[in-house]
Short mmCIF file of C-alpha atoms in Angstrom, two decimals:
data_model
loop_
_atom_site.label_atom_id
_atom_site.label_comp_id
_atom_site.label_asym_id
_atom_site.label_seq_id
_atom_site.Cartn_x
_atom_site.Cartn_y
_atom_site.Cartn_z
CA ALA A 236 237.40 -147.15 157.84
CA PRO A 237 234.11 -145.90 159.30
CA GLU A 238 234.22 -142.63 161.22
CA PRO A 239 234.02 -142.99 165.03
CA VAL A 240 230.50 -142.87 166.46
CA ASN A 241 229.93 -140.27 169.15
CA MET A 242 228.87 -142.80 171.79
CA THR A 243 229.12 -140.17 174.54
CA LEU A 244 226.45 -138.03 172.87
CA LEU A 245 224.25 -141.02 172.05
CA ALA A 246 224.41 -142.28 175.65
CA LYS A 247 223.76 -138.77 177.03
CA ASP A 248 220.72 -138.28 174.76
CA CYS A 249 219.40 -141.74 175.61
CA GLN A 250 219.76 -140.98 179.33
CA ARG A 251 217.93 -137.64 178.92
CA LEU A 252 215.09 -139.40 177.13
CA CYS A 253 214.81 -142.08 179.81
CA GLU A 254 214.89 -139.55 182.64
CA THR A 255 212.25 -137.42 180.89
CA GLN A 256 210.07 -140.47 180.49
CA LEU A 257 210.49 -141.43 184.14
CA GLN A 258 209.34 -137.94 185.10
CA PHE A 259 206.32 -138.43 182.85
CA PHE A 260 205.30 -141.83 184.26
CA GLY A 261 206.56 -141.21 187.79
CA TYR A 262 208.91 -143.00 190.08
CA PRO A 263 209.80 -145.63 191.10
CA HIS A 264 211.00 -147.26 187.89
CA PRO A 265 209.02 -150.47 187.27
CA ILE A 266 212.19 -152.58 186.85
CA SER A 267 215.73 -152.45 188.23
CA ASN A 268 217.58 -152.55 184.88
CA TYR A 269 216.65 -151.74 181.29
CA LEU A 270 218.92 -152.47 178.34
CA PHE A 271 218.98 -150.90 174.87
CA LEU A 272 220.53 -153.20 172.27
CA LEU A 273 221.55 -151.27 169.16
CA ASN A 274 222.42 -153.18 166.01
CA VAL A 275 223.88 -151.20 163.10
CA VAL A 276 222.64 -152.64 159.81
CA SER A 277 223.04 -151.73 156.15
CA ASN A 278 219.38 -150.73 155.67
CA GLY A 279 216.47 -149.86 157.92
CA LEU A 280 215.42 -148.35 161.21
CA SER A 281 213.27 -150.41 163.54
CA GLY A 282 212.79 -151.53 167.09
CA LEU A 283 211.10 -154.13 169.21
CA GLU A 284 210.34 -153.79 172.89
CA HIS A 285 210.77 -156.58 175.39
CA ARG A 286 209.93 -156.77 179.08
CA ASN A 287 213.33 -155.39 180.23
CA SER A 288 214.98 -154.24 177.01
CA SER A 289 214.63 -152.93 173.48
CA ALA A 290 216.24 -154.31 170.34
CA LEU A 291 216.93 -151.36 168.02
CA GLN A 292 218.30 -151.30 164.48
CA CYS A 293 219.68 -148.34 162.58
CA THR A 294 222.17 -147.54 159.84
CA ARG A 295 225.49 -145.72 160.26
CA GLU A 296 223.76 -142.69 158.72
CA ASN A 297 221.52 -142.48 161.82
CA LEU A 298 224.47 -142.24 164.21
CA PRO A 299 226.27 -139.12 165.42
CA VAL A 300 229.93 -138.96 164.38
CA VAL A 301 232.69 -137.51 166.55
CA GLY A 302 233.54 -133.95 165.43
CA ARG A 303 230.74 -133.71 162.86
CA LYS A 304 227.44 -131.87 162.68
CA LEU A 305 224.54 -134.11 163.72
CA PRO A 306 223.12 -135.95 160.74
CA ARG A 307 219.53 -135.25 159.70
CA ARG A 308 218.86 -138.96 160.17
CA TYR A 309 219.80 -138.81 163.89
CA VAL A 310 216.33 -137.59 164.91
CA PRO A 311 214.60 -140.76 163.61
CA LEU A 312 216.94 -142.80 165.83
CA LEU A 313 216.19 -140.50 168.76
CA ARG A 314 212.45 -141.04 168.13
CA LEU A 315 212.92 -144.81 168.22
CA ILE A 316 214.50 -144.81 171.69
CA PRO A 317 211.56 -143.30 173.63
CA HIS A 318 209.08 -145.18 171.42
CA GLU A 319 210.35 -148.60 172.50
CA TYR A 320 211.03 -147.44 176.08
CA PHE A 321 207.45 -146.08 176.31
CA HIS A 322 206.25 -149.64 175.72
CA LEU A 323 207.81 -150.62 179.05
CA TRP A 324 204.69 -149.05 180.54
CA TRP A 325 202.26 -148.72 177.64
CA VAL A 326 202.07 -152.29 176.24
CA LYS A 327 204.10 -154.36 178.71
CA ARG A 328 202.19 -153.21 181.82
CA VAL A 329 199.05 -151.58 180.40
CA LYS A 330 198.10 -153.74 177.47
CA PRO A 331 195.20 -154.77 175.24
CA GLU A 332 193.31 -157.76 176.59
CA ALA A 333 194.31 -159.75 173.50
CA PHE A 334 197.97 -159.36 174.53
CA ALA A 335 197.50 -160.21 178.21
CA LEU A 336 197.28 -163.96 177.72
CA SER A 337 198.80 -164.19 174.26
CA ASP A 338 201.02 -167.06 173.16
CA LEU A 339 204.30 -165.47 172.07
CA ASN A 340 204.79 -168.24 169.51
CA GLN A 341 202.07 -166.76 167.30
CA GLU A 342 200.48 -163.48 166.32
CA ALA A 343 198.25 -161.71 168.85
CA TYR A 344 195.42 -160.08 166.90
CA SER A 345 193.79 -157.02 168.44
CA THR A 346 191.62 -154.15 167.23
CA GLN A 347 193.34 -151.97 169.86
CA LEU A 348 196.87 -151.91 168.43
CA TRP A 349 196.23 -148.44 166.94
CA ILE A 350 195.69 -146.85 170.37
CA PHE A 351 198.84 -148.40 171.79
CA GLU A 352 201.07 -147.60 168.83
CA GLY A 353 199.34 -144.29 168.05
CA MET A 354 199.70 -142.87 171.56
CA THR A 355 203.27 -144.12 171.70
CA ALA A 356 204.06 -142.40 168.39
CA TYR A 357 202.65 -139.12 169.73
CA TYR A 358 204.60 -139.31 172.97
CA GLU A 359 207.87 -140.36 171.32
CA ASP A 360 207.94 -136.93 169.68
CA LEU A 361 206.64 -135.00 172.70
CA LEU A 362 209.31 -136.59 174.89
CA LEU A 363 212.00 -135.36 172.48
CA VAL A 364 210.75 -131.80 173.08
CA ARG A 365 210.52 -132.27 176.84
CA ALA A 366 214.07 -133.68 176.89
CA GLY A 367 215.27 -130.60 174.98
CA LEU A 368 216.47 -132.62 171.97
CA ILE A 369 214.18 -130.96 169.40
CA SER A 370 212.34 -127.64 169.33
CA GLU A 371 208.58 -127.15 169.59
CA ASN A 372 208.58 -126.19 165.90
CA GLU A 373 210.36 -129.44 164.99
CA PHE A 374 207.78 -131.32 167.08
CA LEU A 375 204.92 -129.67 165.20
CA ASN A 376 206.58 -130.53 161.88
CA LEU A 377 206.86 -134.20 162.94
CA ILE A 378 203.16 -134.25 163.89
CA ALA A 379 202.22 -132.60 160.58
CA THR A 380 204.29 -135.14 158.64
CA ASN A 381 202.63 -138.04 160.48
CA LEU A 382 199.14 -136.66 159.82
CA GLN A 383 199.92 -136.02 156.17
CA SER A 384 201.21 -139.57 155.78
CA VAL A 385 198.00 -141.04 157.21
CA GLU A 386 195.76 -138.72 155.18
CA GLN A 387 197.59 -139.62 151.96
CA SER A 388 197.33 -143.34 152.61
CA ALA A 389 194.67 -144.87 150.36
CA GLY A 390 193.80 -147.24 153.18
CA SER A 391 192.62 -144.41 155.44
CA ARG A 392 189.54 -144.08 153.22
CA VAL A 393 188.66 -147.79 153.09
CA GLN A 394 189.69 -149.35 156.41
CA SER A 395 189.00 -148.31 160.00
CA VAL A 396 191.84 -147.99 162.50
CA ALA A 397 190.39 -150.96 164.41
CA ASP A 398 190.43 -153.13 161.28
CA SER A 399 193.89 -151.89 160.44
CA SER A 400 195.05 -152.83 163.95
CA PHE A 401 193.64 -156.31 163.56
CA ASP A 402 195.23 -156.71 160.11
CA ALA A 403 198.66 -155.36 161.14
CA TRP A 404 200.08 -158.88 161.32
CA ILE A 405 199.12 -159.66 157.74
CA LYS A 406 199.26 -156.26 156.03
CA PHE A 407 202.08 -154.47 157.82
CA TYR A 408 204.42 -157.06 159.29
CA GLN A 409 204.09 -159.32 156.23
CA GLN A 410 204.12 -156.83 153.36
CA GLU A 411 202.66 -157.70 149.97
CA GLU A 412 201.40 -155.68 147.02
CA ALA A 413 197.93 -155.05 148.54
CA SER A 414 199.50 -153.83 151.80
CA LEU A 415 199.98 -150.38 150.25
CA HIS A 416 196.24 -149.78 150.63
CA ALA A 417 196.06 -150.53 154.34
CA VAL A 418 195.79 -147.83 157.01
CA CYS A 419 198.58 -149.40 159.04
CA ASN A 420 201.15 -148.26 156.50
#
């Protein structure tokens, strides 16, 4: 049988992240209720923001276990929570023009996706520090890892961030062999 998940710790950390983010953006909260839906899957870590909620996926290895040391893979889950919550403001309320009138039944192409996802990625880590869930040194290591990943991507030398943003629908969300050479990886 699987070991019991420390839901108390997960809820407490999630609340700290949300409160820290509210302090960042300022009160009042833009909506009355926000829901995090967490689905535990066999493989992967991902999320998708919605107007009043986030759908998150993680593996059991990302979850804290009652009576155990926190797993190394808990921090990536913690990063996902403020990332999707950040989009409550920075995509759902402040958004690229291409997204403002987009038809949700099809892709919304924009050369500005990089600024919305890039700033969100930066703040997801900074909010972990401000919430007291990681140290400043851990924050700097996360930033260094992100920069190294981009610099080592072959696509960073052949495609602009604007072009990569535009191509995200076809080169990131619909992976194929050539996708390895795109900046958006």
